[in-house]
Amino acid sequence: MSSPAAQLAHLQAELVNAYRTLQYIRWCQVSGLVIIAYDYGLTFPLELKYFWKRREGRAREHFYFLRFLFMMNRYLPIFTQILNTAGKAWFKQIIEITAILEWFAIPAGIVCYRTCALYGRNARAILALVGVYISALIATIILVVISVQGDDISSVVAPGVNLRACHSLSPQHTLFAVFIPPMTYDITMAAAALWLLLDLERRTVNSHSARTLRSMALHTVMYCCVIATADLTNMVIYRAAPSEMRHLFDGVMFALVSISCNRLLLHLRELGDRERTDFFSENDGTELSTLRGMRPPVESRPWQARAPATVGNSYGYF
């Protein structure tokens, strides 16, 4: 049996290690906040242009719903990052809800909405995509609840340590499985979007339309790579890292997910901007908007011509 002096020394070493770990987590939270703030400064003019204007005409409900998703994905991580950096203590249930919303529910909802808009009037495909989203969300919620059930806030240290509680849990090692449904979902959605985009690009004869579709495909691949890498990294960390180090990169990871999804939407809106003459022409009916169907223009007089069906318009992108 160790002496009281040895026990005291061991306790002091644990407190020092806990304090150092919390400092590392705090710096990562600050880094994530800096990344979000930097991206916010770069993209705020685009946000004003594409998401703050009042929508008129048809499909307003779709536009406003998409704007709501964008605002949630943009500002909820900023709010939670500020509180986490300040070291505010959270209830476990609030941590679970905000983590699910920021990491999967909102970004995945945006990706689902975008992919459904690509498939337009294909009701079966849209129903299947929505079913995949709901199934993945339910699976993620169940795994989160099971994995953190009965666990406590791990960052509350002993009295006398000058550091307030941080956004952190001490979950079971099975929490790594939480990232399997999101990663599977993102890869599935990316594959579905890429298949359609490449098929449309193959069938179009318009060079501007082809470049637009290739640009959308490239951004789809980039988004999928970022999100899949983040999911895979978290799976490794939550499976192999010590419990006190599992949340070290949370601040940076949540920032990357939010920024990637925001950039995906901003790029989509930028391509759909009708003021961009390099993508749109009043006289060329085959020129695509961001999600325009590949039907040829109606042969008639200019003042009698009807615009080609636009899948994106029905989903409020323009």
mmCIF file of C-alpha atoms in Angstrom:
data_model
loop_
_atom_site.group_PDB
_atom_site.id
_atom_site.type_symbol
_atom_site.label_atom_id
_atom_site.label_comp_id
_atom_site.label_asym_id
_atom_site.label_seq_id
_atom_site.Cartn_x
_atom_site.Cartn_y
_atom_site.Cartn_z
ATOM 1 C CA MET A 1 0.000 0.000 0.000
ATOM 2 C CA SER A 2 1.436 3.358 -0.997
ATOM 3 C CA SER A 3 2.128 6.041 1.549
ATOM 4 C CA PRO A 4 -0.034 9.168 1.908
ATOM 5 C CA ALA A 5 2.786 11.215 0.420
ATOM 6 C CA ALA A 6 2.872 9.006 -2.694
ATOM 7 C CA GLN A 7 -0.898 9.191 -3.035
ATOM 8 C CA LEU A 8 -0.784 12.971 -2.740
ATOM 9 C CA ALA A 9 1.956 13.166 -5.358
ATOM 10 C CA HIS A 10 -0.080 10.953 -7.685
ATOM 11 C CA LEU A 11 -3.162 13.134 -7.188
ATOM 12 C CA GLN A 12 -1.164 16.269 -7.881
ATOM 13 C CA ALA A 13 0.229 14.728 -11.067
ATOM 14 C CA GLU A 14 -3.299 13.858 -12.219
ATOM 15 C CA LEU A 15 -4.482 17.404 -11.540
ATOM 16 C CA VAL A 16 -1.562 18.869 -13.460
ATOM 17 C CA ASN A 17 -2.223 16.499 -16.363
ATOM 18 C CA ALA A 18 -5.951 17.344 -16.331
ATOM 19 C CA TYR A 19 -5.168 21.054 -16.324
ATOM 20 C CA ARG A 20 -2.722 20.669 -19.213
ATOM 21 C CA THR A 21 -5.231 18.609 -21.221
ATOM 22 C CA LEU A 22 -7.954 21.192 -20.703
ATOM 23 C CA GLN A 23 -5.569 23.894 -21.839
ATOM 24 C CA TYR A 24 -4.889 21.936 -25.036
ATOM 25 C CA ILE A 25 -8.625 21.531 -25.603
ATOM 26 C CA ARG A 26 -9.118 25.237 -24.978
ATOM 27 C CA TRP A 27 -6.497 26.150 -27.577
ATOM 28 C CA CYS A 28 -8.104 23.826 -30.114
ATOM 29 C CA GLN A 29 -11.445 25.491 -29.421
ATOM 30 C CA VAL A 30 -9.814 28.870 -30.012
ATOM 31 C CA SER A 31 -8.277 27.549 -33.241
ATOM 32 C CA GLY A 32 -11.675 26.355 -34.445
ATOM 33 C CA LEU A 33 -13.210 29.725 -33.609
ATOM 34 C CA VAL A 34 -10.442 31.528 -35.506
ATOM 35 C CA ILE A 35 -11.004 29.296 -38.556
ATOM 36 C CA ILE A 36 -14.750 29.993 -38.478
ATOM 37 C CA ALA A 37 -14.190 33.737 -38.026
ATOM 38 C CA TYR A 38 -11.694 33.855 -40.910
ATOM 39 C CA ASP A 39 -14.041 32.001 -43.249
ATOM 40 C CA TYR A 40 -16.909 34.193 -42.091
ATOM 41 C CA GLY A 41 -14.975 37.301 -43.072
ATOM 42 C CA LEU A 42 -14.253 35.845 -46.507
ATOM 43 C CA THR A 43 -17.774 34.657 -47.288
ATOM 44 C CA PHE A 44 -20.000 37.207 -45.536
ATOM 45 C CA PRO A 45 -20.465 39.313 -48.729
ATOM 46 C CA LEU A 46 -21.697 36.190 -50.532
ATOM 47 C CA GLU A 47 -24.021 35.427 -47.634
ATOM 48 C CA LEU A 48 -25.510 38.909 -47.877
ATOM 49 C CA LYS A 49 -25.946 38.533 -51.611
ATOM 50 C CA TYR A 50 -27.482 35.071 -51.743
ATOM 51 C CA PHE A 51 -29.209 34.463 -48.396
ATOM 52 C CA TRP A 52 -30.281 37.817 -47.001
ATOM 53 C CA LYS A 53 -32.289 39.100 -49.937
ATOM 54 C CA ARG A 54 -36.033 38.797 -49.827
ATOM 55 C CA ARG A 55 -37.286 36.045 -52.090
ATOM 56 C CA GLU A 56 -40.110 36.852 -54.482
ATOM 57 C CA GLY A 57 -42.038 34.639 -56.846
ATOM 58 C CA ARG A 58 -42.602 30.926 -56.728
ATOM 59 C CA ALA A 59 -40.875 28.373 -54.515
ATOM 60 C CA ARG A 60 -40.345 30.909 -51.743
ATOM 61 C CA GLU A 61 -40.920 28.304 -49.052
ATOM 62 C CA HIS A 62 -38.090 26.188 -50.430
ATOM 63 C CA PHE A 63 -35.732 29.149 -50.550
ATOM 64 C CA TYR A 64 -36.525 30.222 -46.991
ATOM 65 C CA PHE A 65 -36.163 26.683 -45.698
ATOM 66 C CA LEU A 66 -32.761 26.402 -47.357
ATOM 67 C CA ARG A 67 -31.775 29.774 -45.921
ATOM 68 C CA PHE A 68 -32.823 28.576 -42.475
ATOM 69 C CA LEU A 69 -30.565 25.531 -42.837
ATOM 70 C CA PHE A 70 -27.684 27.721 -43.962
ATOM 71 C CA MET A 71 -28.091 30.124 -41.039
ATOM 72 C CA MET A 72 -28.255 27.274 -38.546
ATOM 73 C CA ASN A 73 -25.181 25.648 -40.032
ATOM 74 C CA ARG A 74 -23.368 28.993 -40.020
ATOM 75 C CA TYR A 75 -24.252 30.502 -36.653
ATOM 76 C CA LEU A 76 -24.923 27.584 -34.303
ATOM 77 C CA PRO A 77 -21.257 26.441 -34.422
ATOM 78 C CA ILE A 78 -20.132 30.032 -33.802
ATOM 79 C CA PHE A 79 -22.367 30.256 -30.731
ATOM 80 C CA THR A 80 -21.239 26.922 -29.281
ATOM 81 C CA GLN A 81 -17.571 27.586 -30.068
ATOM 82 C CA ILE A 82 -17.688 30.873 -28.178
ATOM 83 C CA LEU A 83 -19.250 29.214 -25.131
ATOM 84 C CA ASN A 84 -16.806 26.306 -25.303
ATOM 85 C CA THR A 85 -13.844 28.646 -25.571
ATOM 86 C CA ALA A 86 -15.129 30.569 -22.561
ATOM 87 C CA GLY A 87 -15.222 27.301 -20.631
ATOM 88 C CA LYS A 88 -18.927 27.216 -19.843
ATOM 89 C CA ALA A 89 -20.312 24.033 -18.322
ATOM 90 C CA TRP A 90 -23.013 22.269 -20.330
ATOM 91 C CA PHE A 91 -25.642 19.735 -19.398
ATOM 92 C CA LYS A 92 -24.960 16.381 -20.993
ATOM 93 C CA GLN A 93 -28.273 16.429 -22.875
ATOM 94 C CA ILE A 94 -27.440 19.828 -24.398
ATOM 95 C CA ILE A 95 -24.043 18.527 -25.482
ATOM 96 C CA GLU A 96 -25.667 15.548 -27.184
ATOM 97 C CA ILE A 97 -28.235 17.708 -28.999
ATOM 98 C CA THR A 98 -25.785 20.375 -30.191
ATOM 99 C CA ALA A 99 -23.238 17.765 -31.272
ATOM 100 C CA ILE A 100 -25.818 15.863 -33.343
ATOM 101 C CA LEU A 101 -27.140 19.077 -34.897
ATOM 102 C CA GLU A 102 -23.731 20.535 -35.752
ATOM 103 C CA TRP A 103 -22.003 17.363 -36.847
ATOM 104 C CA PHE A 104 -24.712 15.585 -38.783
ATOM 105 C CA ALA A 105 -28.365 16.667 -38.682
ATOM 106 C CA ILE A 106 -28.010 20.135 -40.253
ATOM 107 C CA PRO A 107 -25.128 19.487 -42.715
ATOM 108 C CA ALA A 108 -26.666 16.186 -43.788
ATOM 109 C CA GLY A 109 -30.029 17.884 -44.245
ATOM 110 C CA ILE A 110 -28.422 20.432 -46.564
ATOM 111 C CA VAL A 111 -26.699 17.697 -48.555
ATOM 112 C CA CYS A 112 -29.982 15.765 -48.785
ATOM 113 C CA TYR A 113 -31.827 18.877 -49.982
ATOM 114 C CA ARG A 114 -29.190 19.573 -52.628
ATOM 115 C CA THR A 115 -29.155 15.992 -53.876
ATOM 116 C CA CYS A 116 -32.953 15.851 -54.022
ATOM 117 C CA ALA A 117 -32.926 19.042 -56.086
ATOM 118 C CA LEU A 118 -30.552 17.379 -58.531
ATOM 119 C CA TYR A 119 -32.995 14.526 -59.070
ATOM 120 C CA GLY A 120 -35.850 16.984 -59.589
ATOM 121 C CA ARG A 121 -39.126 15.239 -60.380
ATOM 122 C CA ASN A 122 -37.881 11.691 -59.766
ATOM 123 C CA ALA A 123 -40.165 10.989 -56.812
ATOM 124 C CA ARG A 124 -38.754 7.531 -56.129
ATOM 125 C CA ALA A 125 -35.186 8.778 -55.990
ATOM 126 C CA ILE A 126 -36.156 11.661 -53.703
ATOM 127 C CA LEU A 127 -38.069 9.332 -51.393
ATOM 128 C CA ALA A 128 -35.079 6.999 -51.239
ATOM 129 C CA LEU A 129 -32.676 9.864 -50.464
ATOM 130 C CA VAL A 130 -34.900 11.212 -47.696
ATOM 131 C CA GLY A 131 -35.226 7.688 -46.308
ATOM 132 C CA VAL A 132 -31.448 7.333 -46.216
ATOM 133 C CA TYR A 133 -31.160 10.649 -44.356
ATOM 134 C CA ILE A 134 -33.801 9.766 -41.763
ATOM 135 C CA SER A 135 -32.350 6.290 -41.227
ATOM 136 C CA ALA A 136 -28.821 7.632 -40.751
ATOM 137 C CA LEU A 137 -30.052 10.334 -38.363
ATOM 138 C CA ILE A 138 -31.993 7.841 -36.240
ATOM 139 C CA ALA A 139 -29.028 5.460 -36.143
ATOM 140 C CA THR A 140 -26.714 8.287 -35.080
ATOM 141 C CA ILE A 141 -29.046 9.439 -32.297
ATOM 142 C CA ILE A 142 -29.423 5.892 -30.957
ATOM 143 C CA LEU A 143 -25.660 5.320 -30.947
ATOM 144 C CA VAL A 144 -25.015 8.646 -29.204
ATOM 145 C CA VAL A 145 -27.591 7.970 -26.485
ATOM 146 C CA ILE A 146 -26.296 4.442 -25.895
ATOM 147 C CA SER A 147 -22.622 5.455 -25.887
ATOM 148 C CA VAL A 148 -22.843 8.378 -23.453
ATOM 149 C CA GLN A 149 -25.547 6.941 -21.197
ATOM 150 C CA GLY A 150 -24.520 7.180 -17.568
ATOM 151 C CA ASP A 151 -21.380 9.223 -18.273
ATOM 152 C CA ASP A 152 -20.547 12.538 -16.671
ATOM 153 C CA ILE A 153 -18.760 15.709 -17.571
ATOM 154 C CA SER A 154 -15.086 14.787 -17.484
ATOM 155 C CA SER A 155 -13.522 18.223 -17.466
ATOM 156 C CA VAL A 156 -14.738 19.305 -14.005
ATOM 157 C CA VAL A 157 -11.511 19.276 -12.008
ATOM 158 C CA ALA A 158 -10.933 19.512 -8.281
ATOM 159 C CA PRO A 159 -11.536 22.775 -6.401
ATOM 160 C CA GLY A 160 -8.621 25.153 -6.506
ATOM 161 C CA VAL A 161 -7.751 24.541 -10.141
ATOM 162 C CA ASN A 162 -8.253 27.855 -11.908
ATOM 163 C CA LEU A 163 -10.094 26.572 -14.998
ATOM 164 C CA ARG A 164 -13.804 26.358 -15.522
ATOM 165 C CA ALA A 165 -15.573 23.334 -16.955
ATOM 166 C CA CYS A 166 -15.263 22.720 -20.657
ATOM 167 C CA HIS A 167 -17.576 21.145 -23.250
ATOM 168 C CA SER A 168 -16.482 17.542 -22.780
ATOM 169 C CA LEU A 169 -17.793 14.092 -21.964
ATOM 170 C CA SER A 170 -16.157 10.881 -20.857
ATOM 171 C CA PRO A 171 -17.991 8.423 -23.134
ATOM 172 C CA GLN A 172 -17.559 4.734 -23.617
ATOM 173 C CA HIS A 173 -15.126 3.418 -26.196
ATOM 174 C CA THR A 174 -18.101 2.429 -28.368
ATOM 175 C CA LEU A 175 -18.688 6.093 -29.230
ATOM 176 C CA PHE A 176 -16.450 5.677 -32.272
ATOM 177 C CA ALA A 177 -19.348 3.796 -33.900
ATOM 178 C CA VAL A 178 -21.375 7.031 -33.878
ATOM 179 C CA PHE A 179 -19.380 8.255 -36.872
ATOM 180 C CA ILE A 180 -20.132 5.213 -39.035
ATOM 181 C CA PRO A 181 -23.691 6.263 -40.089
ATOM 182 C CA PRO A 182 -22.656 9.847 -41.001
ATOM 183 C CA MET A 183 -19.670 8.662 -43.033
ATOM 184 C CA THR A 184 -21.769 6.044 -44.828
ATOM 185 C CA TYR A 185 -24.467 8.629 -45.494
ATOM 186 C CA ASP A 186 -22.099 11.254 -46.907
ATOM 187 C CA ILE A 187 -20.403 8.759 -49.208
ATOM 188 C CA THR A 188 -23.787 7.484 -50.414
ATOM 189 C CA MET A 189 -25.100 10.987 -51.119
ATOM 190 C CA ALA A 190 -21.897 11.998 -52.867
ATOM 191 C CA ALA A 191 -22.044 8.904 -55.064
ATOM 192 C CA ALA A 192 -25.688 9.595 -55.973
ATOM 193 C CA ALA A 193 -24.944 13.238 -56.819
ATOM 194 C CA LEU A 194 -21.801 12.409 -58.797
ATOM 195 C CA TRP A 195 -23.546 9.735 -60.830
ATOM 196 C CA LEU A 196 -26.232 12.183 -61.949
ATOM 197 C CA LEU A 197 -23.868 15.114 -62.510
ATOM 198 C CA LEU A 198 -21.504 13.064 -64.653
ATOM 199 C CA ASP A 199 -24.420 11.624 -66.604
ATOM 200 C CA LEU A 200 -25.779 15.116 -67.294
ATOM 201 C CA GLU A 201 -22.305 16.350 -68.234
ATOM 202 C CA ARG A 202 -21.919 13.467 -70.670
ATOM 203 C CA ARG A 203 -25.227 14.250 -72.379
ATOM 204 C CA THR A 204 -24.913 18.009 -72.662
ATOM 205 C CA VAL A 205 -23.378 19.661 -75.706
ATOM 206 C CA ASN A 206 -23.101 23.125 -74.198
ATOM 207 C CA SER A 207 -19.594 23.979 -72.980
ATOM 208 C CA HIS A 208 -20.792 26.374 -70.259
ATOM 209 C CA SER A 209 -23.228 23.779 -68.967
ATOM 210 C CA ALA A 210 -20.524 21.116 -68.965
ATOM 211 C CA ARG A 211 -18.163 23.344 -66.984
ATOM 212 C CA THR A 212 -20.914 24.126 -64.494
ATOM 213 C CA LEU A 213 -21.662 20.452 -63.960
ATOM 214 C CA ARG A 214 -17.974 19.585 -63.628
ATOM 215 C CA SER A 215 -17.576 22.361 -61.067
ATOM 216 C CA MET A 216 -20.497 20.986 -59.055
ATOM 217 C CA ALA A 217 -19.028 17.490 -59.262
ATOM 218 C CA LEU A 218 -15.642 18.757 -58.065
ATOM 219 C CA HIS A 219 -17.186 20.512 -55.070
ATOM 220 C CA THR A 220 -19.180 17.384 -54.276
ATOM 221 C CA VAL A 221 -15.983 15.323 -54.218
ATOM 222 C CA MET A 222 -14.148 17.911 -52.118
ATOM 223 C CA TYR A 223 -16.965 18.086 -49.575
ATOM 224 C CA CYS A 224 -17.176 14.307 -49.338
ATOM 225 C CA CYS A 225 -13.404 14.028 -48.831
ATOM 226 C CA VAL A 226 -13.388 16.613 -46.032
ATOM 227 C CA ILE A 227 -16.362 15.118 -44.194
ATOM 228 C CA ALA A 228 -15.250 11.498 -44.629
ATOM 229 C CA THR A 229 -11.751 12.396 -43.398
ATOM 230 C CA ALA A 230 -13.214 14.150 -40.352
ATOM 231 C CA ASP A 231 -15.451 11.164 -39.577
ATOM 232 C CA LEU A 232 -12.586 8.704 -40.001
ATOM 233 C CA THR A 233 -10.252 10.813 -37.849
ATOM 234 C CA ASN A 234 -12.815 10.997 -35.066
ATOM 235 C CA MET A 235 -13.409 7.254 -35.284
ATOM 236 C CA VAL A 236 -9.699 6.618 -34.716
ATOM 237 C CA ILE A 237 -9.433 9.189 -31.915
ATOM 238 C CA TYR A 238 -12.503 7.987 -30.035
ATOM 239 C CA ARG A 239 -11.420 4.367 -30.375
ATOM 240 C CA ALA A 240 -7.723 4.584 -29.557
ATOM 241 C CA ALA A 241 -7.039 7.820 -27.676
ATOM 242 C CA PRO A 242 -7.207 8.134 -23.871
ATOM 243 C CA SER A 243 -10.538 9.393 -22.593
ATOM 244 C CA GLU A 244 -9.162 12.790 -21.615
ATOM 245 C CA MET A 245 -7.793 13.355 -25.130
ATOM 246 C CA ARG A 246 -10.872 12.365 -27.145
ATOM 247 C CA HIS A 247 -12.164 15.915 -27.412
ATOM 248 C CA LEU A 248 -8.860 17.551 -28.239
ATOM 249 C CA PHE A 249 -9.730 18.281 -31.864
ATOM 250 C CA ASP A 250 -13.488 18.808 -31.465
ATOM 251 C CA GLY A 251 -13.241 22.552 -31.996
ATOM 252 C CA VAL A 252 -11.327 22.210 -35.251
ATOM 253 C CA MET A 253 -13.459 19.319 -36.535
ATOM 254 C CA PHE A 254 -16.784 21.073 -35.966
ATOM 255 C CA ALA A 255 -15.390 24.180 -37.651
ATOM 256 C CA LEU A 256 -14.301 22.213 -40.731
ATOM 257 C CA VAL A 257 -17.704 20.535 -41.067
ATOM 258 C CA SER A 258 -19.544 23.854 -40.820
ATOM 259 C CA ILE A 259 -17.243 25.638 -43.271
ATOM 260 C CA SER A 260 -17.320 22.810 -45.818
ATOM 261 C CA CYS A 261 -21.114 22.717 -45.889
ATOM 262 C CA ASN A 262 -21.359 26.518 -46.074
ATOM 263 C CA ARG A 263 -18.941 26.610 -48.997
ATOM 264 C CA LEU A 264 -20.937 23.899 -50.757
ATOM 265 C CA LEU A 265 -24.117 25.970 -50.512
ATOM 266 C CA LEU A 266 -22.443 29.257 -51.406
ATOM 267 C CA HIS A 267 -20.883 27.676 -54.474
ATOM 268 C CA LEU A 268 -24.265 26.311 -55.472
ATOM 269 C CA ARG A 269 -25.916 29.711 -55.116
ATOM 270 C CA GLU A 270 -23.057 31.401 -56.957
ATOM 271 C CA LEU A 271 -23.474 29.073 -59.913
ATOM 272 C CA GLY A 272 -27.208 29.720 -59.867
ATOM 273 C CA ASP A 273 -26.861 33.487 -59.888
ATOM 274 C CA ARG A 274 -28.658 34.748 -62.992
ATOM 275 C CA GLU A 275 -26.505 37.862 -63.060
ATOM 276 C CA ARG A 276 -23.472 35.783 -63.958
ATOM 277 C CA THR A 277 -23.266 36.227 -67.730
ATOM 278 C CA ASP A 278 -20.510 33.641 -68.068
ATOM 279 C CA PHE A 279 -23.019 30.958 -67.073
ATOM 280 C CA PHE A 280 -26.266 32.299 -68.500
ATOM 281 C CA SER A 281 -27.433 33.707 -71.760
ATOM 282 C CA GLU A 282 -30.826 35.116 -72.646
ATOM 283 C CA ASN A 283 -30.616 33.686 -76.165
ATOM 284 C CA ASP A 284 -29.248 30.237 -75.380
ATOM 285 C CA GLY A 285 -32.005 28.045 -73.990
ATOM 286 C CA THR A 286 -29.716 25.048 -73.520
ATOM 287 C CA GLU A 287 -27.493 26.907 -71.062
ATOM 288 C CA LEU A 288 -27.927 25.425 -67.633
ATOM 289 C CA SER A 289 -28.682 27.102 -64.393
ATOM 290 C CA THR A 290 -27.177 25.274 -61.473
ATOM 291 C CA LEU A 291 -29.708 22.458 -61.517
ATOM 292 C CA ARG A 292 -31.490 23.023 -64.823
ATOM 293 C CA GLY A 293 -32.981 20.040 -66.605
ATOM 294 C CA MET A 294 -31.324 19.020 -69.855
ATOM 295 C CA ARG A 295 -34.385 19.565 -72.056
ATOM 296 C CA PRO A 296 -33.906 21.632 -75.246
ATOM 297 C CA PRO A 297 -35.564 25.066 -75.579
ATOM 298 C CA VAL A 298 -39.045 25.452 -76.973
ATOM 299 C CA GLU A 299 -39.017 26.345 -80.664
ATOM 300 C CA SER A 300 -41.066 29.522 -80.899
ATOM 301 C CA ARG A 301 -40.764 33.250 -81.171
ATOM 302 C CA PRO A 302 -38.614 34.924 -78.496
ATOM 303 C CA TRP A 303 -41.573 36.674 -76.859
ATOM 304 C CA GLN A 304 -43.500 33.393 -76.822
ATOM 305 C CA ALA A 305 -40.653 31.169 -75.667
ATOM 306 C CA ARG A 306 -40.965 29.408 -72.377
ATOM 307 C CA ALA A 307 -37.905 28.922 -70.228
ATOM 308 C CA PRO A 308 -36.724 25.317 -69.907
ATOM 309 C CA ALA A 309 -37.846 23.513 -66.785
ATOM 310 C CA THR A 310 -35.551 24.336 -63.911
ATOM 311 C CA VAL A 311 -35.281 21.792 -61.163
ATOM 312 C CA GLY A 312 -33.293 24.189 -59.034
ATOM 313 C CA ASN A 313 -35.965 26.873 -59.223
ATOM 314 C CA SER A 314 -38.534 24.523 -57.718
ATOM 315 C CA TYR A 315 -36.181 24.077 -54.775
ATOM 316 C CA GLY A 316 -35.553 27.778 -54.285
ATOM 317 C CA TYR A 317 -31.918 27.964 -55.340
ATOM 318 C CA PHE A 318 -32.375 30.992 -57.592
#
